[in-house]
XYZ file of C-alpha atoms in Angstrom:
657
model
C -17.583 -11.018 -94.917
C -17.966 -8.280 -97.482
C -21.396 -8.581 -99.165
C -25.078 -8.256 -98.258
C -27.255 -10.516 -100.403
C -30.550 -8.814 -101.337
C -33.896 -10.562 -101.858
C -33.383 -10.677 -105.636
C -29.953 -12.295 -105.228
C -27.978 -9.130 -105.952
C -24.843 -8.621 -103.845
C -23.969 -5.211 -102.454
C -20.767 -4.298 -100.646
C -20.942 -3.919 -96.880
C -19.807 -0.518 -95.598
C -17.523 -2.302 -93.095
C -15.875 -5.594 -94.052
C -14.635 -8.085 -91.452
C -13.020 -11.480 -90.939
C -14.472 -14.124 -88.605
C -11.463 -15.988 -87.186
C -13.509 -18.480 -85.168
C -11.163 -17.907 -82.197
C -13.628 -18.502 -79.378
C -12.771 -18.847 -75.697
C -12.366 -22.646 -75.732
C -10.149 -22.601 -78.839
C -8.021 -19.862 -77.317
C -7.550 -21.992 -74.170
C -6.636 -24.987 -76.340
C -3.930 -22.962 -78.096
C -2.549 -21.492 -74.870
C -2.511 -24.840 -73.053
C -1.079 -26.782 -75.984
C -3.981 -29.199 -76.256
C -5.397 -30.877 -79.356
C -9.032 -30.716 -78.258
C -11.209 -28.183 -76.430
C -12.262 -31.001 -74.095
C -8.685 -31.574 -72.946
C -8.446 -28.041 -71.532
C -9.215 -27.189 -67.927
C -12.492 -25.653 -69.135
C -13.893 -29.198 -69.376
C -11.607 -31.551 -67.436
C -13.397 -30.963 -64.108
C -16.778 -31.806 -65.611
C -15.481 -34.878 -67.435
C -13.919 -36.125 -64.176
C -17.303 -35.761 -62.477
C -18.998 -37.720 -65.274
C -16.360 -40.448 -64.843
C -17.111 -40.576 -61.126
C -20.896 -40.853 -61.582
C -20.820 -43.327 -64.467
C -17.929 -45.560 -63.423
C -16.503 -45.272 -66.941
C -13.011 -43.976 -67.698
C -12.500 -41.229 -70.254
C -10.222 -42.381 -73.075
C -11.313 -46.033 -72.990
C -13.596 -46.185 -76.043
C -14.551 -43.604 -78.668
C -18.293 -44.080 -77.993
C -17.883 -43.365 -74.278
C -15.570 -40.410 -74.971
C -18.095 -38.849 -77.353
C -20.876 -39.370 -74.805
C -18.876 -37.643 -72.061
C -17.986 -34.722 -74.329
C -21.603 -34.292 -75.416
C -22.775 -34.294 -71.796
C -20.016 -31.909 -70.637
C -20.907 -29.470 -73.412
C -24.697 -29.745 -73.162
C -24.948 -29.344 -69.379
C -23.461 -25.846 -69.786
C -25.949 -24.797 -72.471
C -28.891 -26.240 -70.529
C -27.954 -24.692 -67.176
C -27.183 -21.223 -68.500
C -30.381 -21.202 -70.555
C -32.497 -22.073 -67.505
C -30.716 -19.414 -65.441
C -31.432 -17.068 -68.346
C -35.158 -17.741 -67.886
C -35.555 -20.059 -70.881
C -37.284 -23.215 -69.679
C -37.637 -26.461 -71.650
C -40.903 -26.653 -73.595
C -42.390 -27.878 -76.860
C -42.197 -24.571 -78.720
C -39.547 -22.192 -80.052
C -36.396 -21.717 -77.948
C -37.766 -23.951 -75.184
C -37.923 -26.836 -77.650
C -34.242 -26.346 -78.511
C -33.334 -26.616 -74.812
C -35.482 -29.738 -74.435
C -33.860 -31.379 -77.460
C -30.345 -30.572 -76.180
C -31.190 -31.992 -72.758
C -32.714 -35.148 -74.222
C -29.719 -35.643 -76.485
C -27.422 -35.564 -73.437
C -29.692 -37.973 -71.517
C -29.812 -40.333 -74.486
C -25.987 -40.445 -74.749
C -25.728 -41.158 -71.034
C -28.465 -43.803 -71.226
C -27.021 -45.565 -74.285
C -23.252 -45.435 -73.726
C -22.670 -44.781 -70.010
C -25.444 -46.857 -68.456
C -27.347 -44.015 -66.759
C -30.892 -45.253 -65.991
C -31.628 -42.549 -63.405
C -31.420 -38.722 -63.607
C -27.758 -37.712 -63.718
C -27.510 -34.328 -65.466
C -29.001 -32.629 -62.415
C -26.092 -34.054 -60.377
C -23.597 -32.282 -62.648
C -24.895 -28.780 -61.922
C -22.842 -28.572 -58.724
C -19.669 -29.237 -60.708
C -20.631 -26.526 -63.211
C -21.134 -24.093 -60.324
C -17.690 -24.999 -58.972
C -16.128 -24.471 -62.418
C -17.886 -21.273 -63.490
C -19.828 -19.884 -60.545
C -17.134 -17.368 -59.632
C -17.547 -15.634 -62.987
C -21.283 -16.296 -63.411
C -22.868 -15.746 -59.969
C -26.324 -16.158 -61.511
C -25.905 -19.942 -61.738
C -24.822 -20.038 -58.077
C -27.903 -18.092 -57.092
C -30.227 -20.262 -59.166
C -28.534 -23.635 -58.651
C -31.546 -25.186 -56.893
C -33.935 -24.074 -59.627
C -31.621 -25.366 -62.384
C -31.272 -28.752 -60.671
C -35.022 -29.133 -60.167
C -35.926 -28.213 -63.730
C -33.300 -30.556 -65.197
C -34.290 -33.433 -62.898
C -37.965 -33.154 -63.858
C -37.067 -33.102 -67.553
C -34.753 -36.103 -67.148
C -37.402 -38.129 -65.327
C -39.972 -37.313 -68.003
C -37.628 -38.338 -70.815
C -36.542 -41.537 -69.074
C -40.238 -42.449 -68.874
C -40.443 -41.650 -72.603
C -37.504 -43.969 -73.257
C -39.172 -46.737 -71.271
C -42.459 -46.240 -73.149
C -40.596 -46.049 -76.460
C -38.862 -49.356 -75.822
C -42.237 -51.021 -75.182
C -43.598 -49.482 -78.388
C -40.533 -50.742 -80.241
C -41.352 -54.255 -79.003
C -44.876 -53.951 -80.432
C -43.589 -52.600 -83.757
C -40.997 -55.364 -84.034
C -43.676 -57.972 -83.309
C -45.739 -56.483 -86.151
C -42.709 -56.615 -88.477
C -41.515 -60.087 -87.433
C -41.800 -61.538 -90.951
C -39.760 -58.889 -92.790
C -37.490 -57.857 -89.907
C -37.780 -54.316 -91.320
C -39.369 -51.463 -89.328
C -41.138 -49.056 -91.656
C -39.975 -45.460 -91.893
C -43.486 -44.338 -90.949
C -43.442 -46.327 -87.680
C -39.950 -45.057 -86.844
C -41.076 -41.499 -87.510
C -44.134 -41.861 -85.243
C -41.793 -42.988 -82.461
C -39.540 -40.001 -83.142
C -42.140 -37.296 -83.692
C -45.002 -38.313 -81.395
C -43.096 -39.965 -78.543
C -39.746 -38.143 -78.781
C -37.827 -41.389 -79.328
C -34.466 -40.667 -81.066
C -34.022 -42.424 -84.413
C -30.466 -43.541 -83.625
C -31.702 -45.200 -80.428
C -34.427 -46.930 -82.460
C -31.687 -48.151 -84.826
C -29.601 -49.431 -81.916
C -32.494 -51.368 -80.349
C -33.564 -52.723 -83.728
C -30.058 -53.925 -84.600
C -29.717 -55.699 -81.251
C -32.841 -57.725 -82.118
C -31.783 -58.415 -85.708
C -34.054 -55.770 -87.263
C -33.355 -52.866 -89.611
C -35.163 -49.560 -90.100
C -36.275 -48.148 -93.433
C -34.222 -44.975 -93.034
C -35.167 -43.693 -96.487
C -38.821 -43.906 -95.531
C -38.033 -42.179 -92.235
C -36.274 -39.343 -94.062
C -39.286 -38.966 -96.367
C -41.601 -38.550 -93.362
C -39.114 -36.213 -91.681
C -38.911 -34.056 -94.796
C -42.706 -33.881 -94.967
C -42.739 -32.571 -91.408
C -40.010 -30.036 -92.165
C -41.914 -28.849 -95.226
C -45.066 -28.431 -93.152
C -43.172 -26.452 -90.522
C -41.374 -24.359 -93.147
C -44.615 -23.527 -94.942
C -46.243 -22.576 -91.640
C -43.456 -20.185 -90.671
C -42.042 -19.113 -94.031
C -41.498 -15.372 -94.324
C -40.636 -13.682 -97.584
C -39.170 -10.245 -97.029
C -38.682 -7.786 -99.831
C -35.803 -5.328 -99.890
C -36.081 -2.076 -97.992
C -37.004 0.894 -100.141
C -35.237 3.881 -98.589
C -36.396 7.512 -98.788
C -34.035 9.040 -96.243
C -30.957 7.737 -94.472
C -31.362 7.416 -90.723
C -28.735 5.860 -88.455
C -30.976 5.690 -85.381
C -34.686 6.013 -84.636
C -35.752 8.266 -81.806
C -38.406 6.759 -79.534
C -40.554 9.465 -77.916
C -43.313 7.219 -76.583
C -42.390 7.708 -72.928
C -43.608 11.297 -73.153
C -46.302 11.316 -75.864
C -48.648 9.173 -77.927
C -49.053 11.617 -80.842
C -46.349 13.095 -83.032
C -46.502 15.562 -85.922
C -44.205 16.240 -88.885
C -42.513 12.834 -89.125
C -40.716 11.535 -92.214
C -40.958 7.963 -93.510
C -37.399 6.667 -93.993
C -38.050 3.228 -95.533
C -40.648 0.540 -96.203
C -40.822 -3.058 -97.415
C -43.349 -5.805 -98.136
C -43.352 -9.034 -96.130
C -45.320 -12.211 -96.875
C -45.993 -14.803 -94.164
C -48.617 -17.572 -93.954
C -50.184 -16.413 -97.221
C -50.681 -12.929 -95.788
C -49.058 -9.756 -97.064
C -47.944 -7.169 -94.530
C -46.271 -3.807 -94.977
C -43.526 -2.526 -92.723
C -42.813 1.161 -92.254
C -39.902 2.856 -90.478
C -40.039 6.515 -89.393
C -37.278 8.826 -88.184
C -39.130 9.385 -84.902
C -42.013 7.513 -83.324
C -44.240 7.395 -80.239
C -45.063 3.709 -80.988
C -43.571 1.210 -78.532
C -42.164 -1.876 -80.282
C -42.892 -5.302 -78.830
C -40.105 -6.370 -76.443
C -39.451 -7.206 -72.813
C -42.770 -9.066 -72.623
C -44.811 -5.950 -73.506
C -46.861 -6.085 -76.709
C -46.361 -3.527 -79.442
C -48.528 -0.429 -79.848
C -51.314 -0.072 -82.393
C -52.875 3.080 -83.813
C -52.746 4.939 -87.130
C -50.721 7.336 -89.242
C -52.083 10.320 -91.154
C -50.405 11.870 -94.184
C -50.411 15.554 -95.118
C -52.947 14.805 -97.844
C -55.295 13.117 -95.352
C -54.559 9.438 -96.068
C -55.181 7.408 -92.895
C -53.476 4.033 -92.491
C -53.935 1.681 -89.530
C -50.896 0.404 -87.656
C -51.764 -3.120 -86.504
C -48.546 -3.889 -84.593
C -45.108 -2.496 -83.780
C -42.034 -4.735 -83.637
C -38.277 -4.402 -83.187
C -35.801 -5.782 -85.710
C -32.099 -4.974 -86.026
C -32.598 -1.964 -83.768
C -35.344 -0.631 -86.065
C -38.804 0.227 -84.772
C -41.015 -1.300 -87.454
C -44.644 -0.244 -87.832
C -46.734 -3.053 -89.348
C -49.341 -1.369 -91.555
C -52.331 -2.452 -93.604
C -50.828 -0.800 -96.701
C -48.038 1.450 -97.938
C -48.825 5.180 -98.194
C -49.658 6.478 -101.668
C -47.005 9.187 -101.332
C -44.124 8.125 -99.111
C -42.377 11.514 -99.358
C -45.109 13.372 -97.490
C -44.900 14.329 -93.832
C -46.909 12.144 -91.445
C -48.500 12.437 -88.032
C -48.327 9.313 -85.865
C -51.071 8.455 -83.386
C -50.891 5.624 -80.831
C -54.164 4.087 -79.576
C -53.865 5.927 -76.258
C -56.655 4.038 -74.452
C -55.048 0.681 -75.263
C -51.596 2.042 -74.342
C -52.938 3.233 -70.982
C -54.246 -0.252 -70.133
C -50.928 -1.813 -71.186
C -49.027 0.678 -69.016
C -51.228 -0.122 -66.028
C -50.692 -3.858 -66.456
C -46.931 -3.444 -66.927
C -46.592 -1.372 -63.772
C -48.691 -3.992 -61.966
C -46.085 -6.668 -62.860
C -43.474 -4.610 -60.987
C -45.736 -4.259 -57.947
C -46.582 -7.978 -58.099
C -42.866 -8.822 -58.196
C -42.296 -6.700 -55.105
C -45.279 -8.239 -53.263
C -44.192 -11.804 -54.057
C -40.670 -11.169 -52.757
C -42.069 -9.601 -49.571
C -44.566 -12.419 -48.893
C -42.849 -15.547 -50.271
C -39.187 -14.583 -49.887
C -36.313 -13.026 -51.788
C -35.716 -16.255 -53.704
C -38.556 -15.123 -55.977
C -37.219 -13.879 -59.294
C -38.975 -13.023 -62.517
C -38.689 -15.762 -65.143
C -40.778 -14.219 -67.877
C -43.831 -12.079 -68.543
C -46.427 -11.149 -71.120
C -48.217 -7.808 -70.902
C -51.116 -6.761 -73.114
C -54.069 -4.408 -72.653
C -56.518 -6.985 -71.262
C -54.371 -8.991 -68.871
C -50.821 -9.992 -67.992
C -48.988 -13.085 -66.876
C -45.956 -13.178 -64.621
C -43.630 -16.202 -64.289
C -41.460 -16.470 -61.200
C -39.248 -18.910 -59.329
C -40.968 -20.627 -56.411
C -41.042 -24.266 -55.353
C -44.637 -24.873 -54.343
C -48.200 -23.937 -55.151
C -49.377 -20.724 -53.526
C -52.058 -21.243 -50.904
C -55.340 -19.350 -51.063
C -54.145 -17.318 -48.081
C -50.905 -16.369 -49.868
C -52.780 -15.360 -53.031
C -55.091 -13.225 -50.906
C -52.108 -11.587 -49.179
C -50.425 -10.866 -52.529
C -53.599 -9.289 -53.935
C -54.053 -7.123 -50.860
C -50.410 -6.015 -50.897
C -50.496 -5.043 -54.579
C -53.732 -3.119 -54.114
C -52.213 -1.343 -51.110
C -49.259 -0.301 -53.279
C -51.725 0.951 -55.897
C -53.622 3.031 -53.340
C -50.337 4.503 -52.087
C -50.193 6.239 -55.504
C -46.412 6.092 -55.824
C -45.316 8.311 -58.734
C -43.111 7.021 -61.527
C -39.490 7.822 -60.701
C -37.256 7.026 -63.668
C -33.704 7.522 -64.762
C -33.419 6.977 -68.517
C -29.656 7.318 -68.773
C -28.192 5.532 -65.779
C -25.026 3.468 -65.991
C -25.168 -0.127 -64.733
C -23.101 0.910 -61.728
C -25.554 3.701 -60.899
C -28.495 1.339 -61.342
C -26.958 -1.222 -59.013
C -26.302 1.468 -56.404
C -30.005 2.383 -56.621
C -30.882 -1.276 -55.907
C -32.375 -1.939 -59.345
C -33.199 -5.554 -60.114
C -31.893 -6.829 -63.456
C -32.971 -9.992 -65.232
C -30.136 -12.421 -65.920
C -29.868 -12.958 -69.671
C -31.334 -9.596 -70.656
C -29.020 -7.510 -72.815
C -28.378 -4.061 -71.388
C -26.455 -1.305 -73.081
C -24.021 1.180 -71.622
C -26.991 3.224 -70.476
C -30.037 1.679 -68.838
C -33.447 2.896 -67.717
C -34.302 2.524 -64.044
C -38.003 2.484 -63.114
C -39.023 3.057 -59.488
C -42.425 2.973 -57.784
C -41.915 3.339 -54.047
C -39.905 0.301 -52.944
C -39.995 -1.303 -56.391
C -36.861 -0.613 -58.428
C -36.122 -2.436 -61.691
C -34.307 -2.050 -64.982
C -37.050 -1.760 -67.591
C -37.502 -0.272 -71.031
C -41.300 -0.574 -71.135
C -43.985 2.070 -70.777
C -45.533 2.618 -67.352
C -48.288 4.363 -65.449
C -47.559 7.915 -64.317
C -48.394 6.793 -60.761
C -49.564 3.508 -59.236
C -52.970 4.988 -58.390
C -53.677 5.145 -62.119
C -53.913 1.321 -62.124
C -57.078 1.454 -60.048
C -57.559 -2.150 -59.025
C -55.655 -5.457 -59.289
C -57.105 -8.984 -59.432
C -55.382 -12.377 -59.762
C -57.263 -14.733 -62.081
C -55.094 -17.861 -61.855
C -51.944 -19.369 -60.338
C -50.304 -22.466 -61.791
C -47.061 -24.346 -62.405
C -45.350 -24.111 -65.806
C -42.129 -25.981 -64.984
C -40.238 -27.414 -62.052
C -39.739 -24.578 -59.584
C -41.494 -22.019 -61.783
C -45.004 -20.679 -61.123
C -47.226 -18.450 -63.239
C -49.708 -15.833 -62.087
C -52.245 -14.407 -64.504
C -53.907 -11.177 -63.472
C -55.558 -8.030 -64.739
C -56.177 -4.453 -63.646
C -58.572 -1.550 -63.951
C -61.812 -2.042 -65.875
C -61.003 -5.671 -66.732
C -60.485 -6.458 -63.036
C -63.782 -4.717 -62.260
C -65.531 -6.872 -64.864
C -64.264 -10.021 -63.127
C -65.491 -8.823 -59.735
C -68.835 -7.756 -61.251
C -69.241 -11.226 -62.756
C -68.452 -12.843 -59.403
C -70.961 -10.596 -57.619
C -73.646 -11.418 -60.194
C -73.028 -15.142 -59.700
C -73.196 -14.622 -55.938
C -76.526 -12.773 -56.195
C -77.991 -15.537 -58.362
C -76.748 -18.186 -55.922
C -78.250 -16.286 -52.969
C -81.578 -16.082 -54.758
C -81.705 -19.893 -54.908
C -81.424 -19.902 -51.106
C -84.005 -17.162 -50.433
C -81.206 -14.593 -49.993
C -79.826 -16.383 -46.944
C -77.453 -14.050 -45.060
C -74.868 -16.854 -44.687
C -74.704 -18.392 -48.148
C -71.834 -20.782 -47.303
C -73.790 -22.261 -44.378
C -76.895 -22.618 -46.557
C -74.923 -24.437 -49.266
C -73.299 -26.756 -46.709
C -76.698 -27.555 -45.234
C -78.046 -28.427 -48.693
C -75.016 -30.612 -49.478
C -75.374 -32.469 -46.160
C -79.102 -32.975 -46.707
C -78.537 -34.211 -50.245
C -75.954 -36.699 -48.993
C -78.430 -37.986 -46.411
C -81.184 -38.241 -49.048
C -78.799 -40.032 -51.398
C -78.020 -42.663 -48.779
C -81.732 -43.091 -48.034
C -82.436 -43.469 -51.751
C -79.705 -46.080 -52.095
C -81.301 -48.107 -49.303
C -84.730 -47.797 -50.927
C -83.337 -48.869 -54.303
C -81.611 -51.856 -52.692
C -84.910 -52.894 -51.064
C -86.811 -52.470 -54.329
C -84.140 -54.439 -56.184
C -84.481 -57.334 -53.743
C -88.271 -57.155 -54.117
C -87.920 -57.214 -57.915
C -85.516 -60.148 -57.705
C -87.954 -62.176 -55.612
C -90.882 -61.355 -57.888
C -88.916 -62.448 -60.954
C -88.221 -65.843 -59.367
C -91.933 -66.276 -58.698
C -93.036 -65.590 -62.302
C -90.522 -67.956 -63.892
C -92.073 -70.629 -66.141
C -90.473 -73.791 -67.418
C -89.902 -73.775 -71.185
C -88.001 -76.669 -72.771
C -86.529 -77.553 -69.410
C -85.345 -74.005 -68.588
C -86.952 -71.782 -65.965
C -87.618 -68.660 -68.044
C -88.593 -65.134 -66.978
C -89.852 -62.898 -69.810
C -90.265 -59.149 -69.459
C -91.956 -56.993 -72.097
C -93.093 -54.134 -69.876
C -91.300 -50.943 -68.799
C -88.884 -51.341 -65.913
C -85.923 -49.413 -64.544
C -82.921 -50.758 -66.547
C -80.384 -50.330 -63.721
C -82.635 -51.995 -61.156
C -83.403 -54.872 -63.499
C -79.709 -55.398 -64.212
C -78.850 -55.479 -60.488
C -81.680 -57.929 -59.788
C -80.573 -60.144 -62.676
C -76.992 -60.082 -61.397
C -78.186 -61.319 -57.976
C -80.257 -64.108 -59.545
C -77.400 -65.207 -61.780
C -75.383 -66.152 -58.702
C -78.283 -67.493 -56.607
C -80.595 -69.381 -59.002
C -80.213 -72.639 -60.879
C -81.409 -73.386 -64.408
C -82.817 -69.823 -64.752
C -82.852 -67.417 -67.709
C -84.240 -63.880 -67.959
C -85.199 -62.476 -71.376
C -86.264 -58.808 -71.319
C -87.224 -56.500 -74.215
C -88.786 -53.221 -73.168
C -88.865 -49.467 -73.730
C -87.097 -47.064 -71.351
C -86.959 -43.285 -71.822
C -88.327 -43.721 -75.355
C -85.561 -46.144 -76.433
C -85.590 -49.948 -76.833
C -83.626 -51.964 -74.266
C -82.668 -55.646 -74.111
C -81.369 -57.799 -71.247
C -80.460 -61.470 -71.203
C -79.305 -63.387 -68.133
C -78.186 -67.011 -67.741
C -77.540 -68.611 -64.360
C -74.032 -69.965 -63.850
C -75.020 -73.573 -64.579
C -76.520 -72.577 -67.955
C -73.318 -70.724 -68.824
C -71.347 -73.870 -68.035
C -73.734 -75.763 -70.307
C -72.713 -73.519 -73.241
C -75.066 -70.520 -73.185
C -73.516 -67.108 -73.975
C -75.618 -64.044 -73.176
C -73.184 -61.627 -74.855
C -73.356 -63.363 -78.243
C -77.129 -63.992 -78.053
C -78.031 -60.398 -77.125
C -75.907 -59.001 -79.968
C -77.870 -61.117 -82.443
C -81.220 -60.025 -81.011
C -80.124 -56.355 -81.016
C -80.251 -56.383 -84.820
C -84.056 -56.350 -84.552
C -83.970 -52.970 -82.800
C -81.214 -51.523 -85.026
C -78.754 -51.513 -82.175
C -75.869 -53.288 -80.558
C -74.625 -54.422 -77.213
C -72.799 -57.147 -75.372
C -71.515 -58.232 -72.012
C -70.470 -61.369 -70.174
C -71.641 -64.932 -70.963
C -73.934 -64.765 -67.925
C -75.366 -61.242 -68.293
C -75.570 -58.891 -71.271
C -77.543 -55.831 -72.363
C -78.209 -53.941 -75.590
C -79.828 -50.719 -76.801
C -81.093 -49.572 -80.147
C -83.195 -47.165 -82.204
C -86.222 -49.184 -83.400
C -88.844 -49.785 -80.699
C -91.047 -51.563 -83.253
C -88.557 -54.428 -83.272
C -88.874 -55.219 -79.551
C -91.335 -58.070 -80.101
C -89.049 -59.831 -82.591
C -86.035 -59.191 -80.367
C -87.797 -60.806 -77.384
C -88.671 -63.810 -79.520
C -84.992 -64.228 -80.484
C -83.924 -63.971 -76.818
C -86.462 -66.621 -75.803
C -85.360 -68.862 -78.660
C -81.731 -68.546 -77.610
C -82.514 -69.213 -73.943
C -84.642 -72.315 -74.552
C -82.900 -74.020 -77.440
């Protein structure tokens, strides 16, 4: 590699040229062991032997089975290490890549090796045996990895089962042509996660083909939509001063004077134009480690003020995303972080460390951080744990964190510790995070972690901590959302206001819970009494309807054109349908300002050919409505009360014809 291609296509020489030999670990083993394939080396032979054992198939028998075993042996490594790294399967970004890799391995096992039950999760133990000595993280997190993989496998096997049923429906629809449209195949692929090659296999077994050109057209449309949604056009950097490294001073200050702009560029994404600025020094924290980037403004010597709407990290550059480029980029600038917002972010970030400590104390040392997001208003914290937290546990965690806050532990940091020094201090590191030769250790009392984020000067600065939710986000991974300071106070204030309003409904009863329980019990008793009364009234209505029946054309007919409770009438009609002989009820009335129809035929009339569902639908046209039901009992509603008379006439005509 010797060139850097610029946005306009121009090539410029790299200051340091290099050659990529492609000599990775597996290829090196292949050369040293005299093998012709990576999969024949002892890096993979243990895993392939385990797959042979579980599947009952012998490696080297057929090319299809060999490919399936190699795919599985390779993919189980990527999946397991990614989960140990904190990247869980999902439908977005990196999580989607992991899910697709896992499903590809399951599909190969399902199609070529006959696996109809979760099997990848049973290979994790072999991976631990093969690589656990050198990667202790997978030993430590073996249970979590197995649970996550098993849940994903079970979900995808259900998808396969559902997809096969959908394939049956699609093939039935395409029975004449024996060709499955590309659109149908794409819906299976995109909506239900059904692999196109598996669709092809099932189709071919039944004598069908798939319009692959049509499928590719639909796939390209989706890719174009995704590309347009995420497309970023970056201009070339315009440099004003060469700077090998950018000094971050945000741990100690939020304002900085006399700073030079070193470069800027224009970036377009989602039809929006943004401007990126890089300074030689900055107090702005760039988004990383789960903490959002700082906002604020810059001020030039001539007084031009430009808002900084975000700060990000790219290629080791702290990039300030601005609303525009300064008029004079050669001036000196002062940089000002939104200190109030930064303070709230710092409080929330420190609270994640205290929460981590509290969870490990209360739930056990198996708890490990699996991800976080920290902004000024709230934070979320993902951690390994195998069951939902009880209300008592949540209460204990809240109380413990607030106790740590009140202890007012000061920030104790070492910004230039070696990894060995950090480990001696007991600092917790996240597996998968990239740490340099020097690391920053952040301590608050008993909490000690490697962290590059900004933090409160002391835990007392946080003020108050409140958990807002606790939920599952994956197998063996829970998520707590919480907030601190003024935002936590707002939540408590809202709860107290709701409590005061609730108390007012109960005449400020001293024991609100007892008052609510009493009301619920009384309401349940009243409900049962009302049900009994309604049953009695329904029986009374049923008997009265039998008494007012008149014979018309040989049918005992009950007509109702007055207001009545629709539900009670329907229940009474249902009773009469089973009890009476040669009886019909035709009702057209107004209820709650809307026209209602009911038609009932006794069982013997239904056997004679009467159909209440069809007859009531025809009559419903008079009230500009619709309805239906069973041959013996049907109802309808509408909009035109003026049509009730005509509707009743149609019902009577149908019942007595």
